[in-house]
XYZ file of C-alpha atoms in Angstrom:
529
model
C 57.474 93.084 121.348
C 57.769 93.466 124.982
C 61.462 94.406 126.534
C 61.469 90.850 128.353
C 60.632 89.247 124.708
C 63.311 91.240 123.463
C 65.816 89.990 126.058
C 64.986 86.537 125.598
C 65.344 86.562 121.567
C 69.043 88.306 121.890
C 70.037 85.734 125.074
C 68.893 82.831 122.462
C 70.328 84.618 119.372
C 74.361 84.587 121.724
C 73.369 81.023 122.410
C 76.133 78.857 120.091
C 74.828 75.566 121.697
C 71.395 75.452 120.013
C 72.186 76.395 116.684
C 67.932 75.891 115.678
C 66.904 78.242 118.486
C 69.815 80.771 117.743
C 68.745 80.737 113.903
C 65.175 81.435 114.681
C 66.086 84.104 117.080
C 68.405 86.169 114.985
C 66.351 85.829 112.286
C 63.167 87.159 114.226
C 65.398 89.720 116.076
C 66.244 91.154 112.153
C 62.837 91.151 111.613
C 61.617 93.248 114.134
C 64.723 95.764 113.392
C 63.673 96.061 109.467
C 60.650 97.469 111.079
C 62.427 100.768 111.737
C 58.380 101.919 113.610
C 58.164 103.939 116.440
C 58.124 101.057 118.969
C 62.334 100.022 118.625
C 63.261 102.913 120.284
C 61.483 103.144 122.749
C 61.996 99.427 123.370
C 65.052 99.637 123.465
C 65.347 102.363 126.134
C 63.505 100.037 128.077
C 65.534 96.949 127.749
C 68.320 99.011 128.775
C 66.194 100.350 132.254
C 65.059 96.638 133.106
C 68.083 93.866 132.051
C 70.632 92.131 133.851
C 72.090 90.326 130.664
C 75.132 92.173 129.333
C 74.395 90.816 125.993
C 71.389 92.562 125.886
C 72.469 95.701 127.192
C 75.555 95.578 124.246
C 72.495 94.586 122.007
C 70.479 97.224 123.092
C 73.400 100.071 123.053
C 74.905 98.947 119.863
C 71.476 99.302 117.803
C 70.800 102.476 119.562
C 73.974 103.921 118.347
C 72.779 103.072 114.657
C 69.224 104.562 114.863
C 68.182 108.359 114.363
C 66.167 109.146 117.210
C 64.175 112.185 117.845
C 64.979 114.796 120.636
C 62.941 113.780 123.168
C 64.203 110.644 122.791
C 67.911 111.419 122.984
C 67.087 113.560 126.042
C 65.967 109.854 127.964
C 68.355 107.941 126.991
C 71.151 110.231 128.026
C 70.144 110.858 131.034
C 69.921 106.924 131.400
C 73.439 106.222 130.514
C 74.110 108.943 132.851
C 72.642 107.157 135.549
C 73.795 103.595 134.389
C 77.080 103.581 133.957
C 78.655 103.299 137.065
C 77.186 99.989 137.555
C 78.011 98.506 133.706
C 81.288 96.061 133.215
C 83.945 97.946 131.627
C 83.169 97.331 128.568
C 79.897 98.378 128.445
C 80.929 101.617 129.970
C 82.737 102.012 126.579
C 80.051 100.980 124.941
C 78.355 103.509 126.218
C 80.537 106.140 125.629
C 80.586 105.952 122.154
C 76.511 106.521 122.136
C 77.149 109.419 124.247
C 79.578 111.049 121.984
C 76.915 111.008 119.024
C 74.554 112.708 121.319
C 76.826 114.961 122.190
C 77.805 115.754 118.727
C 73.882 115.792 118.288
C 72.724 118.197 120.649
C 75.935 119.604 122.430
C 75.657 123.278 120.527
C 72.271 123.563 120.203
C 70.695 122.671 123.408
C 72.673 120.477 125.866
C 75.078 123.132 126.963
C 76.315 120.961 130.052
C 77.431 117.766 128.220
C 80.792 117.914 128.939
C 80.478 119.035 132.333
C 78.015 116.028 133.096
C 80.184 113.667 131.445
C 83.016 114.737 133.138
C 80.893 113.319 136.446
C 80.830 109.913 135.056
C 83.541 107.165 135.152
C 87.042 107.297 133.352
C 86.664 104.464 130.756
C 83.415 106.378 129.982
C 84.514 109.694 129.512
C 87.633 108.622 127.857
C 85.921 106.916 125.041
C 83.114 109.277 124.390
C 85.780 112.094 124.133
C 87.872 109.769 122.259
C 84.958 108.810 119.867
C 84.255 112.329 119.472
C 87.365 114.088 118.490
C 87.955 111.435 116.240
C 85.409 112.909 114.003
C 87.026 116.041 114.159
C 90.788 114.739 113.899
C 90.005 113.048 110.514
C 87.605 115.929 109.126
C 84.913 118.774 109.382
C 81.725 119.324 109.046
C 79.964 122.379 110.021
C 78.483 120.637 113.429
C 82.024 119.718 114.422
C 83.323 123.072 113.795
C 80.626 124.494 115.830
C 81.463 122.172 118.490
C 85.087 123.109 118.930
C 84.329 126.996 118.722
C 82.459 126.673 121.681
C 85.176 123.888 123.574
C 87.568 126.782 122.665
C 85.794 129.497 124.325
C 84.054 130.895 121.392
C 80.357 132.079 121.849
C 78.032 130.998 119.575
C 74.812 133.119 120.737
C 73.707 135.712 118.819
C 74.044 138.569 120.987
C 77.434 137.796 121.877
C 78.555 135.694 118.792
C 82.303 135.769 118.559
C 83.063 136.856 122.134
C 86.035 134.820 123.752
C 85.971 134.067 127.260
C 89.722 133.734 129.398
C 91.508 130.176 127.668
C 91.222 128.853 131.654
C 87.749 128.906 131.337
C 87.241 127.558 128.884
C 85.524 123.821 128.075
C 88.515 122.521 126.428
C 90.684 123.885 129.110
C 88.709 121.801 132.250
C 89.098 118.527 129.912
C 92.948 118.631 129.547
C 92.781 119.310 133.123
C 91.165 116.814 133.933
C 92.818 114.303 131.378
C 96.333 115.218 133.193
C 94.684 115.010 136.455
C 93.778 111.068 135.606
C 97.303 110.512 134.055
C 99.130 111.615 136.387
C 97.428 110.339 139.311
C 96.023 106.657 137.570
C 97.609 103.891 137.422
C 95.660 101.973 135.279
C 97.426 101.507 131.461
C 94.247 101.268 129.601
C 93.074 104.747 130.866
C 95.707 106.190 130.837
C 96.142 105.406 126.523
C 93.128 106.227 126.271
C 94.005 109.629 127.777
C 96.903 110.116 125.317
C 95.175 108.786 122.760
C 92.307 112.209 123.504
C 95.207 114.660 124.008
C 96.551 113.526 120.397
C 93.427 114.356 118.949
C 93.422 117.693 120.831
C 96.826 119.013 119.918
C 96.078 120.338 116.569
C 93.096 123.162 117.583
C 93.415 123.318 121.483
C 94.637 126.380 122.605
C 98.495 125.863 122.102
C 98.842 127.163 125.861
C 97.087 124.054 127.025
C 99.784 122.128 125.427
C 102.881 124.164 125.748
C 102.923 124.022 129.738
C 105.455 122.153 131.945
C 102.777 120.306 133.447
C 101.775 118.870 129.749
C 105.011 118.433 128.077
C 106.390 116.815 131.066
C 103.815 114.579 131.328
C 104.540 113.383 127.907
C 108.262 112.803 128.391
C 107.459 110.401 130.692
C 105.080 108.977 129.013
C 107.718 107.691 126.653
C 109.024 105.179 129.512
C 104.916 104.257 130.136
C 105.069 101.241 127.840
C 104.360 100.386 123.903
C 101.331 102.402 123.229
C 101.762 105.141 125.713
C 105.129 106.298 124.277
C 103.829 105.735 120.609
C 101.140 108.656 121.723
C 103.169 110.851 123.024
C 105.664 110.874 120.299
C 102.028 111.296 118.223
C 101.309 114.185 120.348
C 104.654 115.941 119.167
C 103.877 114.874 115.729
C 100.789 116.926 115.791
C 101.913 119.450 117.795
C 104.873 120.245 115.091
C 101.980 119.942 112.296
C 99.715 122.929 113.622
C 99.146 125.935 111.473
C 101.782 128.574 112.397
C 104.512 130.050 111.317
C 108.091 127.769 110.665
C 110.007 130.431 112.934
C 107.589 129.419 116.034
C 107.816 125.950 115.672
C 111.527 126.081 115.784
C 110.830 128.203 119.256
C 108.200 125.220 120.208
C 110.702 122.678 119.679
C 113.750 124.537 121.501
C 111.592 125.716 124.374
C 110.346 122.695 125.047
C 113.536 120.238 124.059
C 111.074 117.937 122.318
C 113.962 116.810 120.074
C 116.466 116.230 123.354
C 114.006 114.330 125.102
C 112.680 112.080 122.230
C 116.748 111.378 121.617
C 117.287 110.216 125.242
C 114.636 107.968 125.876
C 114.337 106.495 122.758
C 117.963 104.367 121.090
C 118.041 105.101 118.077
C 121.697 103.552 117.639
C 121.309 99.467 118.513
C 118.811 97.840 116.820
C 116.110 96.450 119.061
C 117.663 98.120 122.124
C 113.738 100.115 121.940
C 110.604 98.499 120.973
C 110.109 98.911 116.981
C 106.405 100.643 117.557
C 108.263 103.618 119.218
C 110.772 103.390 117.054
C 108.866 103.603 114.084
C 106.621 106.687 115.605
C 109.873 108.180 116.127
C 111.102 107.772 112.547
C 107.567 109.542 111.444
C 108.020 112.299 113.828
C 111.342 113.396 112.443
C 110.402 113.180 108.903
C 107.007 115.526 109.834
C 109.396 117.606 111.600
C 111.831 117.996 108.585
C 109.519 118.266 106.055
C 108.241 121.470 108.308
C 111.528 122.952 108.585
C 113.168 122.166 105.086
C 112.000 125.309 103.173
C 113.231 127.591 106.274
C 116.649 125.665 105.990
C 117.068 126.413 101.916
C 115.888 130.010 102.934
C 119.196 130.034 105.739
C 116.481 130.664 108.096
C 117.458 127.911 110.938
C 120.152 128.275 113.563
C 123.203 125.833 112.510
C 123.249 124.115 115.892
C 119.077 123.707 115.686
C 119.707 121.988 112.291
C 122.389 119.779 113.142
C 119.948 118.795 115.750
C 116.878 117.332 112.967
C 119.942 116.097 110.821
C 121.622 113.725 113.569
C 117.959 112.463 114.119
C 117.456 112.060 110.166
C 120.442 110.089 109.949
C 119.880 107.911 113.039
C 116.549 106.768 111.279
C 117.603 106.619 108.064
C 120.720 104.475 108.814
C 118.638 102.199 111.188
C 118.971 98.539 110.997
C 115.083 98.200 109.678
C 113.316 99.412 106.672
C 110.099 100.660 108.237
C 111.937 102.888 110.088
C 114.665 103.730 107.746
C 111.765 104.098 105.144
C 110.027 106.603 107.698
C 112.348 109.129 106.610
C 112.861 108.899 103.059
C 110.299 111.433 101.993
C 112.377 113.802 104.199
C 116.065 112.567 102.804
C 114.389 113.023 99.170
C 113.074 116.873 99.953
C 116.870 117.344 101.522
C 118.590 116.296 98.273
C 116.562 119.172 96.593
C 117.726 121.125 98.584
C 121.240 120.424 98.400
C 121.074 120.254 94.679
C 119.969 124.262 94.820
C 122.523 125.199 97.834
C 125.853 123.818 96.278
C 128.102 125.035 99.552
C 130.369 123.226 101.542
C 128.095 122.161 103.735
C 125.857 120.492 101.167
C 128.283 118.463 99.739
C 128.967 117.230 103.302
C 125.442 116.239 103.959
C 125.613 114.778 100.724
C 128.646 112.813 101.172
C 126.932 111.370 104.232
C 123.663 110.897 102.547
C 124.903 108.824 99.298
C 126.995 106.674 102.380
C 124.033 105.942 104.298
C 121.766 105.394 101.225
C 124.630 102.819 99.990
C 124.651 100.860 102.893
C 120.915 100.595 103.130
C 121.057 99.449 99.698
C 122.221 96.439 100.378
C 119.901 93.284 100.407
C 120.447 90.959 103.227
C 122.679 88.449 103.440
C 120.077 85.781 103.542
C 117.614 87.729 100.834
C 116.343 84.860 98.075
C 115.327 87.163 96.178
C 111.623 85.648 96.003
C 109.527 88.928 95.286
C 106.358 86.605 95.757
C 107.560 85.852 99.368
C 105.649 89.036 101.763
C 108.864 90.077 103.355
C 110.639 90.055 100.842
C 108.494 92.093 98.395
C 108.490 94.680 101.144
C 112.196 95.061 101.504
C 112.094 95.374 97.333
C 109.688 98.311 97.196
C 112.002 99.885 100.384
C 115.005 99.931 97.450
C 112.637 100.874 95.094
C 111.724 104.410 97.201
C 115.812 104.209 97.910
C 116.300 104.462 94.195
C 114.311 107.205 93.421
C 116.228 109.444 96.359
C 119.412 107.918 94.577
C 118.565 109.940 91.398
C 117.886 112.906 93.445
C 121.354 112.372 94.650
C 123.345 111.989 91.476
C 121.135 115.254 90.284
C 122.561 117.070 93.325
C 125.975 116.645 92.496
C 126.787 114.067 89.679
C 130.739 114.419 89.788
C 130.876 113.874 93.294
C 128.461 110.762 92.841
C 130.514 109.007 90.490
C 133.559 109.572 92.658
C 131.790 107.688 95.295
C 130.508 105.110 92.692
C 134.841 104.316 91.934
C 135.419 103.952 95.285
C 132.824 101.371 95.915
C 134.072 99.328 93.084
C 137.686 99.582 94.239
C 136.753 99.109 97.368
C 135.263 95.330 96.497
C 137.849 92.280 97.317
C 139.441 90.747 94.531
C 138.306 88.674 92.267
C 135.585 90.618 92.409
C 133.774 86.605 91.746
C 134.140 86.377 95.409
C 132.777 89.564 96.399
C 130.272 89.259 98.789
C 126.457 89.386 97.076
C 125.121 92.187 98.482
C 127.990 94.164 98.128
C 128.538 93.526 94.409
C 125.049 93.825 94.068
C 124.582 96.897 95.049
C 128.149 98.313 93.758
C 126.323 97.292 90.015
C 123.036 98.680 91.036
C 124.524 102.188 91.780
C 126.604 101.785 87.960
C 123.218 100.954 86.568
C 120.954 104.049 87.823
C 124.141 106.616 87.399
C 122.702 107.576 84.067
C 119.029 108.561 85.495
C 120.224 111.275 87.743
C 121.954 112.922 85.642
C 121.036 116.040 83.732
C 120.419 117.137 81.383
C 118.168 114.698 79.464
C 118.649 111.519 78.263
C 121.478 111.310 81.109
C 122.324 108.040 78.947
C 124.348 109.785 76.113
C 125.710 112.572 78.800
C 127.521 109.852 81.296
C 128.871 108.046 78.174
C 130.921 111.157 76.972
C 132.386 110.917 80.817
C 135.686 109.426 80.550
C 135.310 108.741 84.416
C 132.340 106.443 83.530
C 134.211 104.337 80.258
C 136.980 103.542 82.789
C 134.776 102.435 85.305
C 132.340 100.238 82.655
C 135.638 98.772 81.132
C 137.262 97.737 84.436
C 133.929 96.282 85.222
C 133.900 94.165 82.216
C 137.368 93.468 82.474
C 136.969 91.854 85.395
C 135.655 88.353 86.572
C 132.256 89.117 87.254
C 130.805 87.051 85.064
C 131.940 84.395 87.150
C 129.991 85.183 90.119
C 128.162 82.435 91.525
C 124.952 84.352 92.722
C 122.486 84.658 89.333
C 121.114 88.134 90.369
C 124.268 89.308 90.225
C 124.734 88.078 86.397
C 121.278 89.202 85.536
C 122.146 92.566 86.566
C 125.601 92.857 85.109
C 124.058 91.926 82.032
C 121.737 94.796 82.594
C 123.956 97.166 82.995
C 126.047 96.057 79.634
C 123.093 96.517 77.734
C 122.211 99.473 78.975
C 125.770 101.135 77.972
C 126.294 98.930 75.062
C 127.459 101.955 73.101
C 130.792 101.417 74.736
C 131.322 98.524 72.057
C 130.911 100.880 69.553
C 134.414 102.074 70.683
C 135.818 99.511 72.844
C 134.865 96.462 70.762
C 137.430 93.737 72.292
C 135.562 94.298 75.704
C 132.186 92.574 73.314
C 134.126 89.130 73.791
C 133.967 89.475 77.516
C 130.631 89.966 77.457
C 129.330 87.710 74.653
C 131.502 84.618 75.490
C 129.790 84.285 79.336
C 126.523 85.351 78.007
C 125.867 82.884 75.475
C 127.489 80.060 77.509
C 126.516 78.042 80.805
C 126.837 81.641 82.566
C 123.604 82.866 80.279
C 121.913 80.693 77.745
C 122.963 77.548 78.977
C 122.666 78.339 82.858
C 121.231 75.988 84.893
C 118.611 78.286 86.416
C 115.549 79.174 84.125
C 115.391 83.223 84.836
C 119.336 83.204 83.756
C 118.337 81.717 80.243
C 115.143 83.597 79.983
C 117.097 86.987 80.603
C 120.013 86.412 78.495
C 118.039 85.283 75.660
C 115.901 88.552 76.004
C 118.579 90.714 76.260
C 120.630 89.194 73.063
């Protein structure tokens, strides 16, 4: 097949408006590729050197990308994209790219030493994508080419006269690119570009040179990115992310962070305090950032190796997240808030039951459904706010485990605390004033925590004020299901207290159980007689 037969079949094959003729084409077009004979290639290369159709030349780049070709072969059609992109849409420029970047990662170490110095030559939406497409490889994992690759983008040599010889970091390969890539950001005005230039740095951060990052140039650059827009700011914050994550010791990555004031910058130009007041994305990166960060730091804070002030610092960003009015960013931060209750459970000082104090407040008040919840765990949203509680009751345990006494102290203040009768308590807050009675017991050590909270006279006063009370007359039906829960649960009360049965068995068996009007009421009470 000829390259002008070729560009004919893929023109007909785009062609929606006859569906006969696009059929045919496609169908001979997937012929001809099952092939897989010497000819496609070099086809190919040739459609590429002679069209005007951008459908071909996507057709022609895309299938190229897909198809092992031999060195010789590579060695053309490099040197064509080379020479063709200038003139190519934008998009086919980053087409393009991402066929460089597998020759690159193809023949880079072995034999095409001056890659990056000839793609550096070309056009910024090529360049950006072929070095995005690349490092992507080596962001998500290794192999031993990609290893290779970054030795020598490093500075490492990989000859073997010289192997292992490491020329000055500002000479380095790596070194001209993040040149360069500041260079464009700082200078371009274009948004595209310049994400795509983040988006290369991120990828960078983690086995650059940490001298490439840790200029002013660099980490200035990325303070103001946060005030670039959406996507710019979410890669920056990404950067630090990564940055924090790199292989050293905790001691200089609390250095990192102070000498730099990554924390004091990401705190002024992003609010965590009013909802909304920043766009959620950024929000959310943020949120991910500090837990990284904490979970980092948290074994150099049980070991009293952090300065009080630096500490304070990750904690007032913790709380700001975790206390946030939404639960992808309150959720961002649980895995940290759970590895700080272990923490606290081991430290016992004055300072831990602080934190903890404000932890279990924070944790309550996220507990709370909203106002408007239903309840309907088949609607999306709503499942996701339920398995948000569910990760907030499994740092509750940790919690009670840290300090149980203190706990239930908080527990008798949130009952007391609800209006009277407690009937007309708002649902969420009764709700979640039962939900914290109802978990007490799985915190608490040691095992079963059941029989150990029911020799606490603390507890039996709270459990018979809370079936003393009008509760059962609550009009919301979650909030009888779970009070319900929570008697059976402790039933062993009765066993001692057996005039507080009646208030339980009168409601449940009547129209506030068996006889309620709505069908998961019945099915529950019946269940749980």
């Amino acid at each position: 097949m000829t390259p002008q037969e070729l560009e004919q079949l893929v023109v007909l094959a785009g062609d929606a408006s006859k569906s006969q003729n696009q059929w045919e084409a496609t169908n001979m077009l997937t012929q001809w590729l099952e092939k897989s004979d010497e000819t496609v290639v070099p086809n190919l290369i040739k459609l590429l050197k002679s069209t005007q159709q951008e459908s071909a030349t996507f057709f022609a780049l895309t299938t190229l990308q897909r198809t092992d070709m031999n060195y010789e072969q590579r060695v053309e059609l490099r040197t064509l994209l080379m020479s063709l992109v200038y003139p190519l849409p934008k998009h086919l420029q980053i087409k393009a790219g991402v066929v460089l970047a597998k020759l690159i990662q193809q023949d880079f170490v072995s034999s095409w030493h001056s890659a990056f110095d000839e793609l550096l030559q070309t056009c910024p939406p090529v360049y950006l994508r072929t070095l995005d497409v690349l490092f992507e490889a080596s962001y998500e994992g290794e192999d031993s080419s990609t290893r290779s690759m970054k030795d020598v983008l490093r500075g490492m040599s990989l000859s073997s006269s010289v192997k292992g010889v490491q020329i000055p970091i500002e000479q380095t390969i790596s070194a001209q690119i993040m040149q360069h890539l500041i260079t464009l950001l700082t200078e371009n005005k274009d948004s595209d570009s310049n994400t795509l230039a983040l988006s290369v740095i991120k990828k960078m951060v983690c086995w650059i040179d940490l001298s490439l990052i840790m200029n002013e140039r660099v980490i200035s650059f990325l303070f103001r990115a946060l005030q670039l827009g959406v996507d710019a700011a979410v890669l920056a914050i990404g950067c630090f992310s990564e940055l924090v994550g790199r292989g050293m010791d905790v001691p200089k990555k609390v250095i990192l962070l102070q000498e730099a004031k990554i924390l004091e910058n990401v705190a002024a130009n992003v609010n965590l305090k009013v909802l909304d007041a920043s766009p959620i994305k950024i929000v959310i990166e943020v949120a991910t950032f500090v837990n990284s960060t904490g979970l980092e730091l948290i074994e150099a804070w049980e070991e009293n190796q952090l300065a009080e002030a630096f500490w304070y610092q990750v904690l007032d960003l913790l709380f700001l997240c975790f206390s946030y009015g939404d639960i992808d960013v309150s959720g961002a931060v649980i895995p940290f808030a759970n590895r700080i209750a272990v923490g606290m459970e081991k430290k016992k000082n004055n300072f831990s039951r602080t934190l903890l104090s404000q932890m279990i407040l924070v944790m309550y008040q996220q507990m709370k459904y909203p106002s408007d919840f239903q309840f309907d765990y088949e609607d999306d949203v709503e499942s996701e706010e339920e398995m948000y509680r569910t990760e907030l009751r499994k740092l509750n345990q940790r919690l009670v485990r840290a300090d149980p006494e203190s706990y239930l102290e908080f527990i008798g203040e949130v009952l007391s605390n609800l209006p009277h009768p407690v009937s007309m308590s708002p649902t969420p807050d009764v709700e979640v004033a039962l939900r914290l009675v109802y978990h007490y017991c799985e915190g608490v050590r040691p095992s079963p925590g059941l029989k150990v909270v029911m020799k606490n006279s603390t507890f039996r006063t709270i459990l018979c004020a809370l079936h003393r009370s009008d509760i059962t007359s609550h009009t919301h039906r979650e909030v009888l299901l779970l009070y319900y829960d929570v008697a059976v649960r402790y039933a062993v009360l009765f066993l001692e207290e057996k005039e507080l049965l009646t208030h339980l068995l009168v409601p449940l068996s009547g129209d506030r159980g068996l006889q309620h009007e709505n069908h998961r009421v019945r099915s529950r009470s019946c269940y749980l007689l």
